[in-house]
XYZ file of C-alpha atoms in Angstrom:
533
model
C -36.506 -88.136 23.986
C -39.558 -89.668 22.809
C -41.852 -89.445 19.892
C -45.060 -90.721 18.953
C -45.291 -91.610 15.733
C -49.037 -93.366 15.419
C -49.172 -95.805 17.939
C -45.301 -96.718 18.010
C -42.928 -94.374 20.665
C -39.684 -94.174 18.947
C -36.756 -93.210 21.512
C -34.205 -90.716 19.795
C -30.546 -90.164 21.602
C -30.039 -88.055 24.325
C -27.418 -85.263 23.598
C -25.567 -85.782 27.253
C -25.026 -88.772 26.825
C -25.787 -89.705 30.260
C -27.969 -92.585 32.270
C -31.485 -92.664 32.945
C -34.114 -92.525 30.091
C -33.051 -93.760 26.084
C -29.389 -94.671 25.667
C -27.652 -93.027 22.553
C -27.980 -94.892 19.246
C -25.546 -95.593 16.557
C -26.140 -94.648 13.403
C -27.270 -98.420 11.371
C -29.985 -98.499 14.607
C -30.725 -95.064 13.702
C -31.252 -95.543 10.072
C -33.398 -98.654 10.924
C -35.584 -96.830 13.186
C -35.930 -93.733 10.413
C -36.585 -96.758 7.540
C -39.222 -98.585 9.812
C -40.507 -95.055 10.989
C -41.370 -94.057 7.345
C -42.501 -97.614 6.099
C -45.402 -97.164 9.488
C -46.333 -94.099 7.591
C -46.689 -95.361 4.423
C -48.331 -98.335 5.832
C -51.189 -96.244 7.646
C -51.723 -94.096 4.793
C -51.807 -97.052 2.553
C -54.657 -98.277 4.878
C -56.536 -95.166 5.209
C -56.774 -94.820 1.001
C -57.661 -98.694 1.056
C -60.460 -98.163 3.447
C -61.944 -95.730 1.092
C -61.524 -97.069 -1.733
C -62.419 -94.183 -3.462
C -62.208 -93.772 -8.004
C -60.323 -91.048 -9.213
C -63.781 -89.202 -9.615
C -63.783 -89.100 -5.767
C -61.154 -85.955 -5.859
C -62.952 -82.896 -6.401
C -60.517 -81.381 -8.854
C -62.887 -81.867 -12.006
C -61.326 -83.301 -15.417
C -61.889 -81.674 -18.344
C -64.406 -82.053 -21.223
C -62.879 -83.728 -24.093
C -62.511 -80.894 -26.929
C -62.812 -80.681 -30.452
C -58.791 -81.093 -30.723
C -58.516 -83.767 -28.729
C -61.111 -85.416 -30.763
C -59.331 -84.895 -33.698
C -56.110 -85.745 -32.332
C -57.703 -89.189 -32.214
C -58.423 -90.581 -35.218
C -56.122 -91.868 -38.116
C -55.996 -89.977 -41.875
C -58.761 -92.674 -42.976
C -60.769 -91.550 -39.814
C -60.123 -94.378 -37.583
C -60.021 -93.923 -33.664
C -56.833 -95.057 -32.913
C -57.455 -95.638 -29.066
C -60.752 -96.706 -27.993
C -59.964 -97.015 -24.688
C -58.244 -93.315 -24.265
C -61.570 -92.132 -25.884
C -63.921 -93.913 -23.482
C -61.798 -92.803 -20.611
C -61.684 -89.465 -21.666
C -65.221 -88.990 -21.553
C -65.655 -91.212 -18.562
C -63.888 -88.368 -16.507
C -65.439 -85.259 -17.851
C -67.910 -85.508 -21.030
C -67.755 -84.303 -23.767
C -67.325 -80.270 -25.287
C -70.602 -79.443 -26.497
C -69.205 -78.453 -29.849
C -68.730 -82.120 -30.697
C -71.647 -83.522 -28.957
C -73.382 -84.312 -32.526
C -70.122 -85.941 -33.857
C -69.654 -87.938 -30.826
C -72.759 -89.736 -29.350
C -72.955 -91.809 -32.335
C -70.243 -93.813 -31.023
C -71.011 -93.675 -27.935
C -74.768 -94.883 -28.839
C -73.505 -98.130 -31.360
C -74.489 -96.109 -34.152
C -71.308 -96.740 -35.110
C -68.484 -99.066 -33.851
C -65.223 -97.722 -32.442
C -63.522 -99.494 -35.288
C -65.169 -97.973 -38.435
C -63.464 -95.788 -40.838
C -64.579 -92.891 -42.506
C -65.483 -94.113 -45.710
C -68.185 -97.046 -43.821
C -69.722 -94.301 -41.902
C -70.762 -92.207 -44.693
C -72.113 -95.596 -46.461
C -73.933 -96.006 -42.546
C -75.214 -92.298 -42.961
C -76.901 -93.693 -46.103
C -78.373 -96.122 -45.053
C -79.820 -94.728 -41.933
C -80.845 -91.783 -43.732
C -82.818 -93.939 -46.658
C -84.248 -96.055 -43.608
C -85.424 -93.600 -41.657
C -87.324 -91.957 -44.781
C -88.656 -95.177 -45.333
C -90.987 -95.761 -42.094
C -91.467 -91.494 -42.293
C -92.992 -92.851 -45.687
C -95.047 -95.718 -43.915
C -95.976 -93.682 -40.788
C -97.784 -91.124 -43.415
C -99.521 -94.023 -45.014
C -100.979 -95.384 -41.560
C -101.807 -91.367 -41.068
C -103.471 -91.739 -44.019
C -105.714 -94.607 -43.338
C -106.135 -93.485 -39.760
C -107.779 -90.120 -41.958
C -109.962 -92.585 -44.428
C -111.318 -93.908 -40.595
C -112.365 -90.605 -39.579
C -109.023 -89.325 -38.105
C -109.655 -85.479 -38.126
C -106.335 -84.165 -36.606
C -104.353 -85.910 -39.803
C -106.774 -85.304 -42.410
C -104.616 -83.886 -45.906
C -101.757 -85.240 -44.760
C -100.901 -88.169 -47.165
C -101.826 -85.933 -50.127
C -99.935 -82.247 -48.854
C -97.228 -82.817 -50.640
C -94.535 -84.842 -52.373
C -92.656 -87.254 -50.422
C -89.555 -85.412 -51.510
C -90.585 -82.426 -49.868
C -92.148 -83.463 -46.893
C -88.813 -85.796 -45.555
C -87.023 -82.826 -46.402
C -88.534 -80.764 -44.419
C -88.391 -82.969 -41.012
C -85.006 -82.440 -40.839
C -82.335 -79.475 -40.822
C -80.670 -79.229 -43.855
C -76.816 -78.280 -43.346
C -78.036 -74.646 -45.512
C -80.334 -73.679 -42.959
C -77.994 -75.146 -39.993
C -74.649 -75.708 -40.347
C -73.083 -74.742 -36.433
C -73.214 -77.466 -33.467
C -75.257 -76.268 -30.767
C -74.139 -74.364 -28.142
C -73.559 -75.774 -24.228
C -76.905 -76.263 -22.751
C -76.777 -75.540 -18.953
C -80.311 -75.591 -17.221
C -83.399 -75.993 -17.184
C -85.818 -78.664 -15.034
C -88.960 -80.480 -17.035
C -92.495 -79.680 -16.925
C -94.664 -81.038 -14.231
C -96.310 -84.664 -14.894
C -98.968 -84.678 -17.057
C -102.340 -86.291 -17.048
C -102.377 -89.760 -18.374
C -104.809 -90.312 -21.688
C -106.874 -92.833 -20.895
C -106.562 -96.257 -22.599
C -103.002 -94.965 -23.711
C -101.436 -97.198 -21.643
C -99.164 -94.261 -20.797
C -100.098 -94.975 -17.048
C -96.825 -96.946 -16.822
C -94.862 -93.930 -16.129
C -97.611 -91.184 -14.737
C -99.518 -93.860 -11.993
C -96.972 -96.943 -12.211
C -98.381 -99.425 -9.873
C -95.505 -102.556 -9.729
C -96.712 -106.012 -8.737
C -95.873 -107.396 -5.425
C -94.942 -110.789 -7.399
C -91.353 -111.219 -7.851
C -89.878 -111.662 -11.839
C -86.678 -112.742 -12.818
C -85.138 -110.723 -15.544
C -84.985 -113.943 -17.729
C -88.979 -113.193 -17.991
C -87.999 -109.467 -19.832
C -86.105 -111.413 -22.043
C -88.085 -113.431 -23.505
C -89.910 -110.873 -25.228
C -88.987 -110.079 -28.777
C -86.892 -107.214 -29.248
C -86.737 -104.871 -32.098
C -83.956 -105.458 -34.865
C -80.937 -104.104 -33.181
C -78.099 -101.926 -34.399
C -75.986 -104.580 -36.136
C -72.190 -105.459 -35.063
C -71.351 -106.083 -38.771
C -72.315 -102.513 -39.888
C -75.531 -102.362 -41.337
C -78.327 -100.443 -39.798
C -81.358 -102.415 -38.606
C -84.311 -102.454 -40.626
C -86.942 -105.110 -40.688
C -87.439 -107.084 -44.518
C -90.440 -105.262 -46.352
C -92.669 -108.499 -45.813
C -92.146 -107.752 -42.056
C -92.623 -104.325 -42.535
C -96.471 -104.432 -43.940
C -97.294 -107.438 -41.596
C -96.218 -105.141 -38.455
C -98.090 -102.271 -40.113
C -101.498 -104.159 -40.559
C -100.879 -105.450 -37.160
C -100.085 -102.079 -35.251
C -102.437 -99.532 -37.090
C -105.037 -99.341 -34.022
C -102.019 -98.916 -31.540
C -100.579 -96.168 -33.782
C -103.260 -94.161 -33.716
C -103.301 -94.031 -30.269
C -99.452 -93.462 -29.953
C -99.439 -90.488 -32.273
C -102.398 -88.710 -30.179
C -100.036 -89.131 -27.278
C -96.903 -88.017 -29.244
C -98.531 -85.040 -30.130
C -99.970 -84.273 -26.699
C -96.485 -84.653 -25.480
C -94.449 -82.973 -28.045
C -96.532 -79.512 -27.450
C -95.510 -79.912 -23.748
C -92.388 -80.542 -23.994
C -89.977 -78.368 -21.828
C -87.830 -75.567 -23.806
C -85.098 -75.931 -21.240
C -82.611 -76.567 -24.075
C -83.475 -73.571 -26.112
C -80.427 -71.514 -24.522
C -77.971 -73.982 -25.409
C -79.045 -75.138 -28.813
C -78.768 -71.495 -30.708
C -79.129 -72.311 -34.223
C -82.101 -74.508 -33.722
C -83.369 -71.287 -31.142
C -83.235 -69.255 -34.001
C -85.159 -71.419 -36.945
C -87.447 -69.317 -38.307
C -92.002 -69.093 -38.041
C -92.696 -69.989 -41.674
C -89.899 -73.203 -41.494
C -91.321 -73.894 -37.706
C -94.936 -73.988 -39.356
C -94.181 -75.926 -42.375
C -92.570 -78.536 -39.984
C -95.635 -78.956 -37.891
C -97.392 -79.235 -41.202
C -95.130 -82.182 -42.233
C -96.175 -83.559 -39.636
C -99.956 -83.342 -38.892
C -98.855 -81.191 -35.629
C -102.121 -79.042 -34.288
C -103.013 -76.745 -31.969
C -99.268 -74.955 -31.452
C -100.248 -71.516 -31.877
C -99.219 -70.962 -28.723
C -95.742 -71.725 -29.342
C -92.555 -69.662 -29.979
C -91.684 -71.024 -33.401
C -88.552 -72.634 -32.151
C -90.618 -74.593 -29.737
C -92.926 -75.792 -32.887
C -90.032 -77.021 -34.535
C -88.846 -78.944 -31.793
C -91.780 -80.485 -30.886
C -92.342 -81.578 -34.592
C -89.248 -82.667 -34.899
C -90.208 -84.940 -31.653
C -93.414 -86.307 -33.220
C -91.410 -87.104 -36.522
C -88.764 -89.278 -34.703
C -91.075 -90.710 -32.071
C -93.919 -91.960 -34.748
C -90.544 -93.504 -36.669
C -89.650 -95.115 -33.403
C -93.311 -96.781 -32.957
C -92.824 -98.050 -35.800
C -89.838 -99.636 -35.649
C -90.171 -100.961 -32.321
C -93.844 -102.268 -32.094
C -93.774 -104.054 -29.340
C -92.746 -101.028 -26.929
C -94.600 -98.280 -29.343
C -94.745 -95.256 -27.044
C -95.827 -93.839 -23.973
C -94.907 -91.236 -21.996
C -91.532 -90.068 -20.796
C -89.874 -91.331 -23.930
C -90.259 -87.753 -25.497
C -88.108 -86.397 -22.245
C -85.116 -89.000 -23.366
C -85.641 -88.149 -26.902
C -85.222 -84.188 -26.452
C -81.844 -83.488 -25.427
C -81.098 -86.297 -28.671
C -83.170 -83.843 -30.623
C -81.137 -80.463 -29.261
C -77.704 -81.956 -29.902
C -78.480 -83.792 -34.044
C -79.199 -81.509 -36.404
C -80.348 -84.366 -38.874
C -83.734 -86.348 -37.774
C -81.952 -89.735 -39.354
C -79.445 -89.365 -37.177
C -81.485 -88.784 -34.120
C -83.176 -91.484 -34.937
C -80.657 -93.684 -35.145
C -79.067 -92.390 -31.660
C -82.662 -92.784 -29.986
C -82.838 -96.659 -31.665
C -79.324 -96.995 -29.580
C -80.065 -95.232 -26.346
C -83.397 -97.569 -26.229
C -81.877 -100.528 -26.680
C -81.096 -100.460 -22.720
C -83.727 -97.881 -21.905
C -86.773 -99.781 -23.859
C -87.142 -101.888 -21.090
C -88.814 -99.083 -18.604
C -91.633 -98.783 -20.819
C -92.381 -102.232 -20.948
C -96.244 -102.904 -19.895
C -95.308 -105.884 -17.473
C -92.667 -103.550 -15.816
C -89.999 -106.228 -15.227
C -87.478 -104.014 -16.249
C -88.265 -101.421 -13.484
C -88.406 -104.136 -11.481
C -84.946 -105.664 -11.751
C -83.524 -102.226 -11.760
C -85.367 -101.179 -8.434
C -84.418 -104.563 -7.158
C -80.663 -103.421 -8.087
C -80.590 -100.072 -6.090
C -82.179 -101.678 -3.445
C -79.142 -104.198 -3.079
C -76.730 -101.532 -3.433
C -77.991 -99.419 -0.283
C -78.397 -102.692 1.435
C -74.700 -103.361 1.195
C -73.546 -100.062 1.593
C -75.517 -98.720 4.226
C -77.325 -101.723 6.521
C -79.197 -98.638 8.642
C -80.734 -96.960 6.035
C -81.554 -99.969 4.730
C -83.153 -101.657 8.060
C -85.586 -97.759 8.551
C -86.407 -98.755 4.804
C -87.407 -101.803 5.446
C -89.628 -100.366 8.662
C -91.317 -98.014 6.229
C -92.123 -100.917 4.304
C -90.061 -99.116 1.416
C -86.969 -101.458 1.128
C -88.200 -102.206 -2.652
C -86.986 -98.664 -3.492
C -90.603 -97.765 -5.007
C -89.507 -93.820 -4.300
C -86.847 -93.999 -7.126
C -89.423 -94.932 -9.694
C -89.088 -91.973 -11.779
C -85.808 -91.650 -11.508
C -85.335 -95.230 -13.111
C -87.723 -94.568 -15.839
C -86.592 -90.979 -17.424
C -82.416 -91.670 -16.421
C -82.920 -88.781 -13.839
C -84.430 -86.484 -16.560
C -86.138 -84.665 -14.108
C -83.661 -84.154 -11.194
C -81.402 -82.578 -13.336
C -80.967 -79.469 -15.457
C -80.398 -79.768 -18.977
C -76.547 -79.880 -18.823
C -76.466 -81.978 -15.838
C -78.743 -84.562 -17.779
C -76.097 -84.832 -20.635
C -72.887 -84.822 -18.739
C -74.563 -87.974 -16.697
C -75.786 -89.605 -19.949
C -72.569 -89.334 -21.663
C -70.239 -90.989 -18.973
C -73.211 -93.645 -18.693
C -73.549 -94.235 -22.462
C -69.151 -94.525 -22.092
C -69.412 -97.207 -19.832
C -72.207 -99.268 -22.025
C -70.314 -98.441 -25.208
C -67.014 -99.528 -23.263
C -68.879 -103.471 -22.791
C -70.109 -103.694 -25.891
C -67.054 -103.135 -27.819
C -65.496 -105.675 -24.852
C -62.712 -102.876 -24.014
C -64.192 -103.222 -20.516
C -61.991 -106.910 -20.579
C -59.028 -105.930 -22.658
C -55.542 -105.727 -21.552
C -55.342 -102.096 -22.341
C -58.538 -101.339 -19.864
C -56.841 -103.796 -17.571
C -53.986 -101.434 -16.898
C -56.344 -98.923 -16.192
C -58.385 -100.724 -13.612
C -56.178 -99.723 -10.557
C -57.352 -95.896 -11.418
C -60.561 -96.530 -12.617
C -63.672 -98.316 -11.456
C -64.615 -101.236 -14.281
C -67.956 -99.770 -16.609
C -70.853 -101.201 -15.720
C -74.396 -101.470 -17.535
C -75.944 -100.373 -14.491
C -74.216 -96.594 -13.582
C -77.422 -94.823 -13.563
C -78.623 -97.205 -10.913
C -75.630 -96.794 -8.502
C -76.269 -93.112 -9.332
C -79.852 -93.377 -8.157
C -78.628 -95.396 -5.012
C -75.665 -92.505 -4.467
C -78.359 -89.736 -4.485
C -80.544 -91.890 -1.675
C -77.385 -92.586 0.375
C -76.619 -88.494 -0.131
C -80.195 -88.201 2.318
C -79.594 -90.936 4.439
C -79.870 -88.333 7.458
C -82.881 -86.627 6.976
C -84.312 -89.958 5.594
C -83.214 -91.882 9.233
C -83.796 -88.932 11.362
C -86.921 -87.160 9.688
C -89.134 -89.566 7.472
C -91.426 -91.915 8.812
C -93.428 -93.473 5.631
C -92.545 -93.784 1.955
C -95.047 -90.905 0.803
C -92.258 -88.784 2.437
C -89.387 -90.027 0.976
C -91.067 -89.756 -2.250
C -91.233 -85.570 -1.816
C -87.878 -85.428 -0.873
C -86.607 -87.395 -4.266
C -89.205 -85.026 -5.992
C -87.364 -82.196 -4.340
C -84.036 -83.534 -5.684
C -84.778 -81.758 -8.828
C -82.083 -78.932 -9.551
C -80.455 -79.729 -6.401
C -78.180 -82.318 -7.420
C -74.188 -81.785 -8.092
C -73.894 -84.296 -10.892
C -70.316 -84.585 -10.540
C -70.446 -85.455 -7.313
C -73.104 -87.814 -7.619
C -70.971 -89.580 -10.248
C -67.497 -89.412 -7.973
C -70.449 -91.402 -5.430
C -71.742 -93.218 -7.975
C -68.227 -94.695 -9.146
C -66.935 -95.145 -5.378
C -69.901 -97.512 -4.813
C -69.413 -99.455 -8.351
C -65.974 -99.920 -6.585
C -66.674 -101.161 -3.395
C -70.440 -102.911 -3.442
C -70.752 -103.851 -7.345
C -68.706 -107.728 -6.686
C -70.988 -108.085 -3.518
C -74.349 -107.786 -5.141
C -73.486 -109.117 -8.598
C -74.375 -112.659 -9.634
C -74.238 -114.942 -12.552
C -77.620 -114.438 -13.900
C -77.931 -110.602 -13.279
C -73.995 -110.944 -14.997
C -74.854 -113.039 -18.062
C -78.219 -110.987 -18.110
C -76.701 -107.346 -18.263
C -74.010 -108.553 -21.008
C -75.936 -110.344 -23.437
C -79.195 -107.375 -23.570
C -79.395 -106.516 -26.874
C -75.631 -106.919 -28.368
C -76.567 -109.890 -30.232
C -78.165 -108.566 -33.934
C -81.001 -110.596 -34.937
């Protein structure tokens, strides 16, 4: 008898006996037939998984969150973690429980290493808290002189009230606040706005990006803010450097807080379900918040809407200030609110936002080469992965992956609902935090690699790239120009699985990310911003 075992027919013995057809076997040819039989098997099953080569993210059965006991579980009686890696993996897979969002994302964002101990975090907290007060105190002085000018929106402000009493009331105190905030789950931002002319804000609302090329050597050279230190101090420039960049940046900071405020009355309440205690702050706290703050015409607003939005104006102004050279414009309020939802203290949401923007700063830089090198990046990851996508891009004259613009510049802010947003973030922000602490080379992470896909700087940009290649059919089969690709990644928004678009994301960091990565764009994406000034 004969069976057909993949392309091999294996003869068995015939129970007669008799002529014709397969002659009876012993039993060591037997056994060698059944040990080569099962070693084809293996073999074309081993080759099938190969061709994939799919991450463990690839298997829909969904990982869990890490809890709040888990989290515990992981740190020594001083407070040390006592396995970065297991953290970073941990969240990697499935996030983190929204319970321990606020305790978590400062390691994930640099505000503090993986190595710290109890005892230097609370001397951090300190410190961030004292330095975060400080340019509150300076922006109020600049709102002051901006009033002296003629500045009717911030008029009183300098002279309201103590300085005591006016930084404490830009944050939550633990009294009025003391739970974590719930699990946020939905919610899609508001429509674009109109750009304010002269704001310079038309970076993100009408982006136009030049045809010439730029290497990202040209980003660098610009000067950076002071970055969040590897020796544990918080960044903060001297006080000399302090009054020069004042002097120098009180014209541009008028114009940033008009847009700050503009923005922060828009901004979406999608979190409001999932962030109850901050839901819940009362009118009179709401309304001496926006007071604190020079916030006007809010009426409009539910009071826990007020309170966010001055909260966002507190902590953007702060930012402005500490990063000159970027200042604001708009879409940085969309990566600052879910910060805002999740920290209960505006020091520390500061602090996270100073971390999340060390990467991020670079989309809101006026000569756009950041964009640029980050388009440039998804378009080299469909070209690899998908050559006929790529080649009806390239007849629509839209191989430079203009359509993904938005996506780039507001980390998919707008495609996803609230909770989507985070989950993404989170495993993105485990991957950075995973390089800069240099797990990503250690031999712990090394033993890890064969079920894991290396981190990479550049996550959200495969993601991007996975949610493109998702389309690829109506794209080939139904889009003729770029205008049309650009409604359907408009039309993205709430339609996304974001797990799935990380298991995609992941399985292309696997199979494209050695064919399109180089020694500049290497040395380039290791060295941003880890190095403290």
């Amino acid at each position: 008898m004969l069976y057909k075992l993949g392309d091999f027919f294996i003869c068995s013995s015939s129970s007669s006996g008799g002529g014709g057809g397969c002659q009876p076997l012993n039993a060591g040819v037997n056994l060698a037939i059944t040990v080569f039989a099962a070693l084809v098997i293996a073999a074309a099953m081993y080759s099938t998984t190969r061709g994939r080569l799919k991450s463990p993210w690839s298997r829909r059965k969904r990982k869990h969150a890490l809890t709040p006991q888990q989290w515990r579980n992981l740190f020594t009686p001083d407070g040390k973690l006592r396995d970065g890696v297991k953290f970073l993996k941990k969240v990697r897979s499935g996030g983190v429980d929204a319970s321990i969002r606020s305790e978590v994302w400062p390691f994930l964002l640099g505000v503090y290493e993986l190595n710290t101990c109890k005892e230097e975090r609370d001397k951090l907290r300190t410190q961030g808290r004292k330095k975060y007060e400080k340019l509150r105190r300076q922006c109020r002085k600049l709102v002051g002189e901006g009033s002296s000018n003629g500045d009717s929106h911030s008029q009183g402000m300098e002279s309201a009230e103590s300085e005591e009493v006016v930084s404490a009331r830009e944050s939550l105190s633990s009294e009025e606040i003391n739970s974590s905030p719930s699990p946020m789950n939905s919610g899609v931002l508001l429509e674009e706005e109109e750009a304010t002319p002269g704001s310079g804000s038309t970076r993100f609302i009408d982006p136009n990006i030049s045809d010439s090329e730029s290497s990202d050597s040209d980003s660098s050279q610009s000067q950076d803010p002071p970055e969040l230190s590897q020796s544990q101090t918080f960044p903060f420039p001297s006080s000399e450097n302090e009054e020069s960049s004042a002097v120098q940046s009180s014209e541009d900071f008028s114009t940033w807080q008009r847009i700050i405020r503009l923005d922060a009355i828009r901004a979406n309440g999608d979190w409001i379900p999932y962030s109850q205690p901050q839901a819940e702050v009362s009118e009179e706290r709401a309304v001496r918040s926006a007071e604190a703050v020079g916030l006007k015409d809010y009426e409009h607003l539910e009071a826990c809407r007020i309170f966010h939005a001055s909260r966002l104006v507190a902590v953007l102004e702060a930012y402005a200030l500490y990063d000159p050279e970027i200042g604001y414009c708009q879409g940085m309020s969309d990566l600052l609110s879910p910060i805002i939802a999740v920290m209960n203290e505006d020091h520390e949401a500061f602090w996270c936002f100073v971390g999340f923007m060390r990467k991020a700063r670079h989309n809101f830089r006026l000569d756009e080469t950041g964009i640029r090198r980050q388009l440039n990046r998804v378009s080299k990851i469909i070209k690899s992965k998908d050559s006929h996508l790529y080649k009806h891009l390239e007849k629509l004259q839209a191989e430079d992956c203009f359509f993904v613009y938005r996506m780039v510049v507001v980390l998919f802010r707008r495609e996803l609902t609230f909770q989507q947003t985070i989950c993404l973030w989170e495993v993105m922000w485990a991957d950075q935090a995973a390089i800069r602490a240099g797990i990503g080379k250690s031999s712990a992470w090394n033993r890890i690699r064969q079920r894991a896909p290396p981190p990479t700087e550049d996550l959200l940009l495969y993601a991007i790239a996975a949610s493109v290649l998702q389309r690829r059919k109506q794209i080939i089969e139904k889009y003729s120009s770029m205008d049309e690709i650009i409604r359907e990644c408009n039309n993205m928004a709430g339609q996304l699985d974001v797990w799935k678009l990380l298991d995609d994301a992941h399985d292309l960091v696997v199979s494209v990310h050695d064919k399109i990565e180089t020694p500049t764009t290497m040395s380039s994406s290791s060295s941003s911003s880890l190095h403290h000034k």
